[in-house]
Amino acid sequence: MAPMTVNLTKLVGAGLKRMASLRVCGVVFVFAIVCILQRHCSVLATVSSKVHIVYMGERRYDEAKIVEDSHHEILSDILGSKQAAVGSILYSYKHGFSGFAAELTSSQAKLIADSPGVVCVIPNRILSLHTTRSWDFLHVKPYLENGILPKGHMVVGTPSIIGFLDTGIWPESESFNDEGMLEVPSRWKGLCEEGEEFNSSNCNRKIIGARWYTKGYEAEFGKLNTSDGVEYLSPRDAAGHGTHTSSTAAGALIENASFMGLAQGSARGGAPSAWLAVYKVCWSTGGCSSADILAAFDDAISDGVDVLSVSLGSSPPSSTYVDDVLSIGSFHAVARGISVVCSGGNSGPYPQTVTNAAPWVITVAASTIDRVFPMAITLGNNQTVVGQALYTGKDVNNFYPIVYGEDIVATDADEDNARSCDEGSLNATLARGKVVLCFQSRSLRSVASAARNVQNVEGVGLIFAQFPTKDVSLSLGIPCVQVDFTMGTYLLTYIGTARNPMVKFSLSRTSVGKEISPEVAFFSSRGPSSISPTVLKPDIAAPGVNILASWSPASPIIPSDTAHNQPPLNFKIDSGTSMACPHITAIVSLLKAIHPNWSPAAIKSALITTEDKYGLSAVAEGAPHKQADPFDYGGGQVNPNKAINPGLIYDIKTEDYTRFLCAMGYNHTAISWMAGAVAPCRKKGNFLANFNLPSISIPELKKSITVSRTVTNVGPVASLYVARVEAPPGTTVRVAPSLLSFNSTAKKLTFKVSFCSRLSVQGRYSFGNLFWEDGFHVVRIPLIVRPVIEDFYAET
Ligand SMILES: *[C@@H]1O[C@H](CO)[C@@H](O)[C@H](O)[C@H]1NC(C)=O
Ligand SMILES: *[C@@H]1O[C@H](CO)[C@@H](O)[C@H](O)[C@H]1NC(C)=O
Ligand SMILES: *[C@@H]1O[C@H](CO)[C@@H](O)[C@H](O)[C@H]1NC(C)=O
Ligand SMILES: *[C@@H]1O[C@H](CO)[C@@H](O)[C@H](O)[C@H]1NC(C)=O
Ligand SMILES: *[C@@H]1O[C@H](CO)[C@@H](O)[C@H](O)[C@H]1NC(C)=O
Ligand SMILES: *[C@@H]1O[C@H](CO)[C@@H](O)[C@H](O)[C@H]1NC(C)=O
Ligand SMILES: *[C@@H]1O[C@H](CO)[C@@H](O)[C@H](O)[C@H]1NC(C)=O
């Protein structure tokens, strides 16, 4: 939505509150309010029908046909005839849960919201994508003895089926050749749907399912027009994103992969023996409709996937757990034992921006790897500075004059804007043939925009000074080098003092193992979760910066880059929590193969409690550089090989998730429909604090609080664990009992943790750890506490 003025925002906020009380929430009404204020958008104001999702929770009947009939019945009552009902339904969700998507006016939506059995009516929304050496960096190597890959891949169990909700797949990519793959398992019930440039021969023993969903998207934007060749009405990937994420998780080994010669080496997915099921819900515009996403969840659950990987989401603010299709779809998937892994969003480094934060999903943060792409810049005075660039073009080793943006400001443009090379701020006569230096600013944050603006005035290169980050932008047209502010200032001094300032670029190189890593990427969305701060989010960090993986040759490397006639590329280096998510997906699928009986919560616990490098080298990118904490990376940087054998797990059952929703204060009746259980809401108590998560978050510690957790022994039957605590600063922490003795009858044991605040002022979040140790396993959970004083708001 376009930015709004302050008073408008307030009004919209008030409107949202009213809508929430009607249990019909979201975008349509907001538009209506904006329109009334602007008095000139009759088109929007008269829009009558819009796609709504009518969510009805757990299925009341086993037979899909009967579930579908019940949808027609409800809708016939509102629309007046069965024919009208059938005509307006886009999807009946009837396999994994019950509900439907239909075109409804807002008053019809309100009526349906009050019908029996309806949990919530949600207007269709548009979500967006959270846009290989990384596997060696995580030590998921074929030859590592007792590592996760030999176990998951070759020794035990059957591989997992991974479902991807993404932009589809480029089936011809070498990553998806099925050599050595096992036969499609008989439990698989999915389909290989045909469509434009995609037929059943495009599925194989690697890509075992492929479906595509357009109804929600087209209802929003009109028919997809594929005649210009930038989209396919089929599972074929025109955007590249889905090919990238699925090859990262499950691609076959490819020798000698590279992005135009950079990051050269063999590329492979983390779980090369896993089967892939493709659910294309996002289109090359980057948009994904929530009605389509929910249909994909419904199909994936009944098709029989083991893991779902979802690298997309909505931007903050977060919707409630019953208004968000990713939360709803994943709830039903997890209830059936399917792990759901989601990207946490790219809205960092600001706090409280993490999305996809339901406690039943695994929410992934992005970290850096030890690979960088240095490029040397030689000055006319023979000094050399080193920046970063992904440039392999020809324009190197020539000296060019260098100018500062501010010194070539266009007439009528603002000097401030010229300093950061904003659009239209530079004088083409003065920029032509020169390298331009500019500084990141509030108005211009992205090096890619600066590069485009410099190219438009025929500059021959860009040096972009910005806060330190390893996230390097592709530069195809002109060399485009990222340096930090210190180097930028040095160059500025050089320009100011040299008689004839000149620079020349060298080729980008690939440098591995020389950088401190991992760091949490600056763009990675941060906790605490704005919707339930007692649930630590994100859960875990994985590589998501400069990841090389397969790409769709139909997709231009730089969107709208037509000028450079780049040959189609089969690989691309990309960054985002979108790229981090499939790394965790692969590890989860390997863990499932090794431990087929573990619940999604047990697998998540194993990932979170076994990280061992926490706090040692991890820092959080972005200004200011600081030691990373659980709001940056959850449990920490994933340690796949240790996750196989975590010793103890913090398990959670589906009914605990429904009790969690009750404790959150959601309508009891609605939750019991959602879970298909009778009255799950018992006494309130302190459920939120005692929810058996592998972390303890106390957003408001007044004086003291005692919480409990239960651990299940998955290690040797007779084990003795001892507690060790690193108390968050400002608190005292006690664990009772401090010894846990497991035997053949005592497999699950409960303990209590008491927190006592030692502060008499309003505190900030502080962080500690609780360890259970048996001499072999170190089972760690983060402790997150914010001490508050009771009379903070009292008048003095
Ligand atoms: C699928 O398409 C390819 C290429 O167009 C064609 O060679 C093949 O025969 C088709 N297969 C089927 C089963 O239609
Ligand atoms: C689809 O797009 C092409 C070119 O972009 C245009 O010529 C054609 O009329 C469009 N078709 C429809 C049905 O809109
Ligand atoms: C690897 O790829 C690069 C660039 O694509 C190419 O120049 C080189 O010859 C290839 N090497 C091998 C061994 O195939
Ligand atoms: C510049 O430096 C190089 C090596 O660092 C040296 O060989 C060369 O003579 C220097 N040139 C000047 C003009 O100082
Ligand atoms: C650009 O600079 C030249 C030379 O100083 C000047 O003549 C011209 O008017 C400027 N044009 C713009 C658009 O600023
Ligand atoms: C909860 O939802 C049910 C079903 O829509 C409704 O009848 C009931 O009044 C709601 N209860 C509260 C407290 O809002
Ligand atoms: C197992 O441990 C529990 C207490 O931790 C103890 O009461 C019980 O007797 C033990 N059982 C066996 C078989 O050792």
XYZ file of N, CA, C and O in Angstrom, residues 249-376:
512
model
N 17.953 -26.647 -1.465
C 17.576 -27.691 -0.501
C 17.856 -29.085 -1.028
O 18.356 -29.934 -0.296
N 17.540 -29.330 -2.308
C 17.523 -30.718 -2.751
C 18.145 -30.937 -4.120
O 17.903 -31.941 -4.761
N 18.970 -30.001 -4.583
C 19.566 -30.149 -5.903
C 20.584 -31.283 -5.958
O 21.253 -31.577 -4.973
N 20.702 -31.903 -7.134
C 21.728 -32.924 -7.344
C 23.086 -32.233 -7.451
O 23.176 -31.023 -7.630
N 24.140 -33.016 -7.342
C 25.494 -32.468 -7.436
C 25.796 -31.982 -8.849
O 25.545 -32.681 -9.823
N 26.301 -30.764 -8.973
C 26.749 -30.253 -10.272
C 28.200 -29.835 -10.120
O 28.526 -28.999 -9.271
N 29.066 -30.412 -10.928
C 30.464 -30.002 -10.890
C 30.593 -28.658 -11.600
O 29.876 -28.376 -12.545
N 31.500 -27.829 -11.123
C 31.854 -26.610 -11.849
C 30.675 -25.674 -12.104
O 30.448 -25.241 -13.221
N 29.929 -25.370 -11.042
C 28.897 -24.349 -11.170
C 29.533 -23.009 -10.848
O 30.485 -22.933 -10.086
N 29.032 -21.934 -11.449
C 29.517 -20.608 -11.073
C 28.543 -19.575 -11.590
O 27.704 -19.844 -12.440
N 28.674 -18.361 -11.033
C 27.940 -17.236 -11.565
C 28.938 -16.424 -12.367
O 29.776 -15.733 -11.803
N 28.923 -16.569 -13.664
C 29.846 -15.877 -14.551
C 31.284 -16.015 -14.063
O 32.040 -15.046 -14.050
N 31.634 -17.203 -13.609
C 33.014 -17.450 -13.199
C 33.264 -17.178 -11.726
O 34.281 -17.584 -11.182
N 32.327 -16.503 -11.043
C 32.520 -16.230 -9.623
C 31.905 -17.360 -8.802
O 30.991 -18.044 -9.245
N 32.431 -17.529 -7.591
C 31.936 -18.544 -6.660
C 31.987 -19.927 -7.300
O 31.126 -20.769 -7.076
N 33.039 -20.164 -8.097
C 33.105 -21.412 -8.847
C 33.349 -22.607 -7.936
O 34.069 -22.513 -6.961
N 32.755 -23.733 -8.258
C 32.944 -24.935 -7.466
C 31.787 -25.861 -7.744
O 30.972 -25.598 -8.620
N 31.713 -26.981 -7.000
C 30.562 -27.837 -7.235
C 29.392 -27.333 -6.414
O 29.559 -26.830 -5.311
N 28.210 -27.407 -7.011
C 26.997 -26.946 -6.343
C 26.120 -28.151 -6.069
O 26.012 -29.044 -6.898
N 25.524 -28.188 -4.874
C 24.573 -29.254 -4.633
C 23.644 -28.833 -3.514
O 23.956 -27.961 -2.713
N 22.483 -29.480 -3.463
C 21.541 -29.188 -2.403
C 21.973 -29.867 -1.122
O 22.819 -30.766 -1.125
N 21.390 -29.453 -0.005
C 21.751 -30.022 1.282
C 21.249 -31.442 1.449
O 21.867 -32.252 2.124
N 20.141 -31.785 0.821
C 19.571 -33.129 0.898
C 19.374 -33.644 -0.517
O 18.264 -33.673 -1.036
N 20.476 -34.046 -1.194
C 20.378 -34.364 -2.626
C 19.488 -35.559 -2.935
O 19.082 -35.734 -4.084
N 19.167 -36.385 -1.942
C 18.315 -37.530 -2.260
C 16.840 -37.249 -2.010
O 15.988 -38.104 -2.234
N 16.514 -36.047 -1.517
C 15.109 -35.739 -1.235
C 14.322 -35.590 -2.533
O 14.860 -35.182 -3.559
N 13.042 -35.934 -2.473
C 12.144 -35.716 -3.612
C 11.540 -34.328 -3.518
O 11.327 -33.809 -2.415
N 11.208 -33.763 -4.681
C 10.663 -32.407 -4.715
C 9.218 -32.403 -5.185
O 8.873 -33.069 -6.163
N 8.396 -31.634 -4.486
C 7.024 -31.398 -4.939
C 6.855 -29.888 -5.059
O 7.102 -29.157 -4.111
N 6.481 -29.451 -6.252
C 6.449 -28.023 -6.560
C 5.024 -27.503 -6.487
O 4.122 -28.079 -7.099
N 4.801 -26.441 -5.729
C 3.490 -25.783 -5.655
C 3.706 -24.331 -6.055
O 4.200 -23.535 -5.269
N 3.386 -24.011 -7.308
C 3.669 -22.650 -7.788
C 2.533 -21.724 -7.370
O 1.431 -21.788 -7.903
N 2.835 -20.850 -6.396
C 1.832 -19.911 -5.896
C 2.258 -18.458 -6.102
O 1.483 -17.551 -5.842
N 3.501 -18.256 -6.550
C 3.976 -16.892 -6.753
C 4.307 -16.709 -8.219
O 4.782 -17.632 -8.874
N 4.085 -15.509 -8.726
C 4.256 -15.246 -10.159
C 5.388 -14.264 -10.362
O 5.884 -13.666 -9.403
N 5.822 -14.116 -11.604
C 7.099 -13.426 -11.833
C 7.064 -11.963 -11.427
O 8.093 -11.316 -11.344
N 5.875 -11.424 -11.130
C 5.811 -10.081 -10.572
C 6.268 -10.080 -9.120
O 6.429 -9.017 -8.529
N 6.447 -11.280 -8.525
C 6.829 -11.365 -7.121
C 5.636 -11.491 -6.194
O 5.802 -11.628 -4.995
N 4.431 -11.441 -6.727
C 3.237 -11.500 -5.887
C 2.698 -12.913 -5.732
O 2.795 -13.735 -6.642
N 2.149 -13.199 -4.554
C 1.571 -14.504 -4.274
C 0.261 -14.245 -3.534
O 0.260 -13.488 -2.562
N -0.846 -14.838 -3.983
C -2.144 -14.561 -3.366
C -2.421 -15.537 -2.231
O -2.135 -16.730 -2.327
N -2.997 -15.019 -1.155
C -3.211 -15.884 0.010
C -4.220 -16.999 -0.279
O -4.090 -18.095 0.254
N -5.222 -16.747 -1.149
C -6.178 -17.806 -1.487
C -5.461 -18.963 -2.192
O -5.770 -20.138 -1.962
N -4.493 -18.637 -3.048
C -3.719 -19.664 -3.751
C -2.796 -20.416 -2.784
O -2.639 -21.638 -2.872
N -2.191 -19.674 -1.872
C -1.272 -20.289 -0.908
C -2.009 -21.317 -0.058
O -1.536 -22.441 0.163
N -3.216 -20.958 0.372
C -3.967 -21.879 1.220
C -4.379 -23.130 0.430
O -4.384 -24.238 0.965
N -4.677 -22.950 -0.864
C -5.007 -24.102 -1.706
C -3.796 -25.030 -1.822
O -3.926 -26.259 -1.813
N -2.604 -24.453 -1.898
C -1.388 -25.267 -2.007
C -1.146 -26.047 -0.709
O -0.787 -27.224 -0.748
N -1.351 -25.398 0.440
C -1.232 -26.121 1.715
C -2.206 -27.298 1.736
O -1.862 -28.415 2.126
N -3.451 -27.027 1.328
C -4.501 -28.058 1.342
C -4.069 -29.267 0.508
O -4.168 -30.410 0.944
N -3.547 -28.995 -0.704
C -3.102 -30.092 -1.583
C -1.860 -30.788 -1.018
O -1.775 -32.015 -1.013
N -0.899 -29.994 -0.543
C 0.369 -30.581 -0.086
C 0.126 -31.541 1.079
O 0.753 -32.603 1.166
N -0.797 -31.169 1.964
C -1.092 -32.032 3.113
C -1.644 -33.369 2.621
O -1.234 -34.432 3.086
N -2.548 -33.326 1.639
C -3.122 -34.607 1.197
C -2.214 -35.333 0.209
O -2.288 -36.555 0.083
N -1.320 -34.614 -0.467
C -0.385 -35.289 -1.378
C 0.615 -36.159 -0.616
O 1.119 -37.143 -1.146
N 0.934 -35.737 0.612
C 1.851 -36.547 1.413
C 3.272 -36.014 1.502
O 4.224 -36.791 1.614
N 3.455 -34.684 1.511
C 4.803 -34.154 1.708
C 5.224 -34.376 3.164
O 4.384 -34.553 4.051
N 6.529 -34.396 3.405
C 7.054 -34.540 4.768
C 7.477 -33.197 5.351
O 7.456 -32.993 6.561
N 7.929 -32.297 4.476
C 8.428 -30.994 4.897
C 7.904 -29.970 3.902
O 7.825 -30.258 2.708
N 7.538 -28.782 4.403
C 7.159 -27.697 3.503
C 8.118 -26.542 3.695
O 8.471 -26.192 4.822
N 8.536 -25.958 2.573
C 9.500 -24.862 2.603
C 8.824 -23.638 2.010
O 8.371 -23.665 0.866
N 8.754 -22.562 2.791
C 7.974 -21.401 2.387
C 8.821 -20.138 2.530
O 8.976 -19.599 3.614
N 9.386 -19.682 1.415
C 10.251 -18.496 1.444
C 9.478 -17.264 0.999
O 9.846 -16.599 0.036
N 8.391 -16.962 1.670
C 7.588 -15.798 1.311
C 6.812 -15.369 2.543
O 6.770 -16.080 3.536
N 6.193 -14.206 2.480
C 5.415 -13.747 3.619
C 4.893 -12.352 3.382
O 5.118 -11.771 2.327
N 4.167 -11.829 4.371
C 3.705 -10.456 4.251
C 4.650 -9.577 5.061
O 5.360 -10.059 5.932
N 4.667 -8.298 4.751
C 5.544 -7.417 5.518
C 4.865 -7.082 6.833
O 3.659 -7.240 6.979
N 5.660 -6.616 7.798
C 5.060 -6.239 9.073
C 3.996 -5.167 8.838
O 4.105 -4.438 7.852
N 2.978 -4.981 9.648
C 2.748 -5.701 10.896
C 2.172 -7.095 10.680
O 1.560 -7.361 9.646
N 2.372 -7.956 11.650
C 1.890 -9.324 11.552
C 0.382 -9.377 11.773
O -0.150 -8.634 12.586
N -0.283 -10.276 11.052
C -1.691 -10.549 11.322
C -1.759 -11.504 12.510
O -0.778 -12.138 12.855
N -2.942 -11.619 13.089
C -3.099 -12.583 14.176
C -2.985 -14.001 13.600
O -3.079 -14.195 12.388
N -2.811 -14.980 14.488
C -2.601 -16.348 14.014
C -3.782 -16.908 13.240
O -3.631 -17.841 12.463
N -4.999 -16.386 13.467
C -6.134 -16.924 12.712
C -6.486 -16.068 11.496
O -7.434 -16.372 10.784
N -5.725 -15.008 11.239
C -5.981 -14.177 10.059
C -4.910 -14.347 9.001
O -4.908 -13.644 8.004
N -3.959 -15.222 9.241
C -2.796 -15.306 8.382
C -2.766 -16.696 7.746
O -2.718 -17.696 8.458
N -2.826 -16.754 6.409
C -2.935 -18.065 5.757
C -1.710 -18.941 6.009
O -1.838 -20.171 6.068
N -0.539 -18.343 6.157
C 0.640 -19.174 6.417
C 0.535 -19.812 7.799
O 0.910 -20.973 7.998
N 0.004 -19.064 8.741
C -0.177 -19.593 10.084
C -1.243 -20.698 10.084
O -1.058 -21.765 10.681
N -2.339 -20.466 9.370
C -3.428 -21.449 9.318
C -2.982 -22.716 8.581
O -3.131 -23.832 9.068
N -2.439 -22.535 7.393
C -2.022 -23.690 6.595
C -0.981 -24.517 7.331
O -1.054 -25.750 7.374
N -0.016 -23.834 7.961
C 1.047 -24.582 8.626
C 0.537 -25.248 9.897
O 1.020 -26.316 10.268
N -0.460 -24.655 10.555
C -1.051 -25.291 11.746
C -1.566 -26.688 11.372
O -1.289 -27.671 12.052
N -2.315 -26.763 10.268
C -2.892 -28.057 9.878
C -1.817 -29.017 9.370
O -1.931 -30.224 9.558
N -0.787 -28.475 8.728
C 0.312 -29.337 8.272
C 1.029 -29.943 9.479
O 1.253 -31.156 9.551
N 1.381 -29.090 10.445
C 2.124 -29.554 11.610
C 1.281 -30.549 12.422
O 1.798 -31.541 12.936
N -0.037 -30.307 12.490
C -0.906 -31.239 13.212
C -0.836 -32.631 12.589
O -1.127 -33.626 13.245
N -0.456 -32.713 11.311
C -0.324 -34.018 10.644
C 1.142 -34.455 10.546
O 1.481 -35.315 9.733
N 2.000 -33.833 11.316
C 3.391 -34.281 11.373
C 4.285 -33.729 10.281
O 5.428 -34.170 10.124
N 3.784 -32.762 9.511
C 4.598 -32.166 8.447
C 5.320 -30.949 9.025
O 4.679 -30.056 9.578
N 6.648 -30.916 8.921
C 7.390 -29.747 9.401
C 7.248 -28.611 8.403
O 7.319 -28.843 7.187
N 7.055 -27.396 8.893
C 6.955 -26.239 8.005
C 8.073 -25.255 8.344
O 8.208 -24.832 9.490
N 8.884 -24.944 7.329
C 10.029 -24.053 7.510
C 9.753 -22.772 6.729
O 9.416 -22.829 5.543
N 9.867 -21.614 7.395
C 9.546 -20.339 6.748
C 10.689 -19.352 6.904
O 11.387 -19.346 7.922
N 10.825 -18.476 5.918
C 11.761 -17.368 6.050
C 11.176 -16.345 7.020
O 9.967 -16.146 7.073
N 12.047 -15.679 7.780
C 11.577 -14.733 8.790
C 11.397 -13.318 8.275
O 10.952 -12.456 9.013
N 11.735 -13.074 7.005
C 11.549 -11.749 6.436
C 12.848 -10.967 6.320
O 13.838 -11.275 6.985
N 12.824 -9.950 5.460
C 14.017 -9.150 5.172
C 13.826 -7.713 5.638
O 14.235 -6.780 4.968
N 13.215 -7.521 6.792
C 12.934 -6.164 7.276
C 13.893 -5.713 8.360
O 13.618 -4.773 9.096
N 15.030 -6.428 8.510
C 16.019 -6.041 9.505
C 16.739 -4.781 9.098
O 16.537 -4.285 7.982
N 17.616 -4.248 9.961
C 17.972 -4.794 11.273
C 17.081 -4.280 12.393
O 17.492 -4.273 13.535
N 15.867 -3.850 12.089
C 15.028 -3.245 13.121
C 14.350 -4.312 13.972
O 13.923 -5.337 13.445
N 14.224 -4.055 15.274
C 13.574 -5.024 16.152
C 12.093 -5.188 15.832
O 11.486 -4.318 15.210
N 11.540 -6.318 16.237
C 10.102 -6.616 16.147
C 9.605 -6.695 14.709
O 8.438 -6.447 14.434
N 10.473 -7.039 13.771
C 10.049 -7.108 12.376
C 9.869 -8.543 11.884
O 9.427 -8.758 10.759
N 10.204 -9.540 12.710
C 10.157 -10.923 12.226
C 8.716 -11.327 11.897
O 7.782 -10.963 12.611
N 8.538 -11.992 10.758
C 7.206 -12.459 10.361
C 7.215 -13.984 10.292
O 8.239 -14.617 10.534
N 6.074 -14.563 9.933
C 5.922 -16.026 9.917
C 6.316 -16.604 11.279
O 7.119 -17.512 11.375
N 5.736 -16.026 12.332
C 6.218 -16.272 13.684
C 5.331 -17.211 14.499
O 5.421 -17.216 15.718
N 4.475 -18.004 13.846
C 3.652 -18.945 14.623
C 4.564 -19.943 15.326
O 5.598 -20.345 14.785
N 4.206 -20.340 16.556
C 5.110 -21.220 17.313
C 5.299 -22.593 16.670
O 6.279 -23.266 16.974
N 4.376 -23.009 15.795
C 4.511 -24.342 15.205
C 5.408 -24.366 13.967
O 5.737 -25.436 13.466
N 5.797 -23.213 13.424
C 6.709 -23.228 12.271
C 8.140 -22.967 12.725
O 8.371 -22.479 13.830
N 9.079 -23.319 11.850
C 10.483 -23.004 12.098
C 10.784 -21.740 11.308
O 10.692 -21.728 10.077
N 11.112 -20.656 12.016
C 11.312 -19.359 11.385
C 12.813 -19.108 11.251
O 13.545 -19.183 12.238
N 13.257 -18.813 10.025
C 14.689 -18.826 9.748
C 15.256 -17.415 9.522
O 14.705 -16.629 8.752
N 16.358 -17.119 10.212
C 17.112 -15.882 10.017
C 18.247 -16.165 9.040
O 18.631 -17.316 8.834
N 18.807 -15.107 8.444
C 19.873 -15.288 7.454
C 21.217 -14.863 8.033
O 21.330 -13.814 8.663
N 22.235 -15.686 7.805
C 23.585 -15.339 8.253
C 24.522 -15.333 7.052
O 24.171 -15.782 5.962
N 25.722 -14.828 7.274
C 26.695 -14.763 6.181
C 27.540 -16.039 6.176
O 27.559 -16.795 7.140
N 28.228 -16.279 5.099
C 29.190 -17.380 5.041
C 30.577 -16.778 4.850
O 30.727 -15.564 4.756
N 31.575 -17.640 4.791
C 32.949 -17.122 4.757
C 33.445 -16.885 3.335
O 34.601 -17.059 3.026
N 32.510 -16.503 2.447
C 32.928 -16.237 1.066
C 32.614 -14.788 0.742
O 31.503 -14.324 0.973
N 33.598 -14.070 0.228
C 33.367 -12.684 -0.163
C 33.922 -12.471 -1.567
O 34.632 -13.320 -2.116
N 33.572 -11.344 -2.153
C 33.960 -11.050 -3.532
C 34.699 -9.715 -3.578
O 34.146 -8.689 -3.942
N 35.984 -9.730 -3.163
C 36.718 -8.471 -3.107
C 37.075 -7.958 -4.499
O 37.299 -8.741 -5.431
N 37.086 -6.648 -4.626
C 37.561 -6.024 -5.857
C 38.475 -4.868 -5.461
O 38.115 -4.037 -4.620
N 39.674 -4.840 -6.042
C 40.633 -3.788 -5.712
C 40.368 -2.558 -6.566
O 40.047 -2.661 -7.754
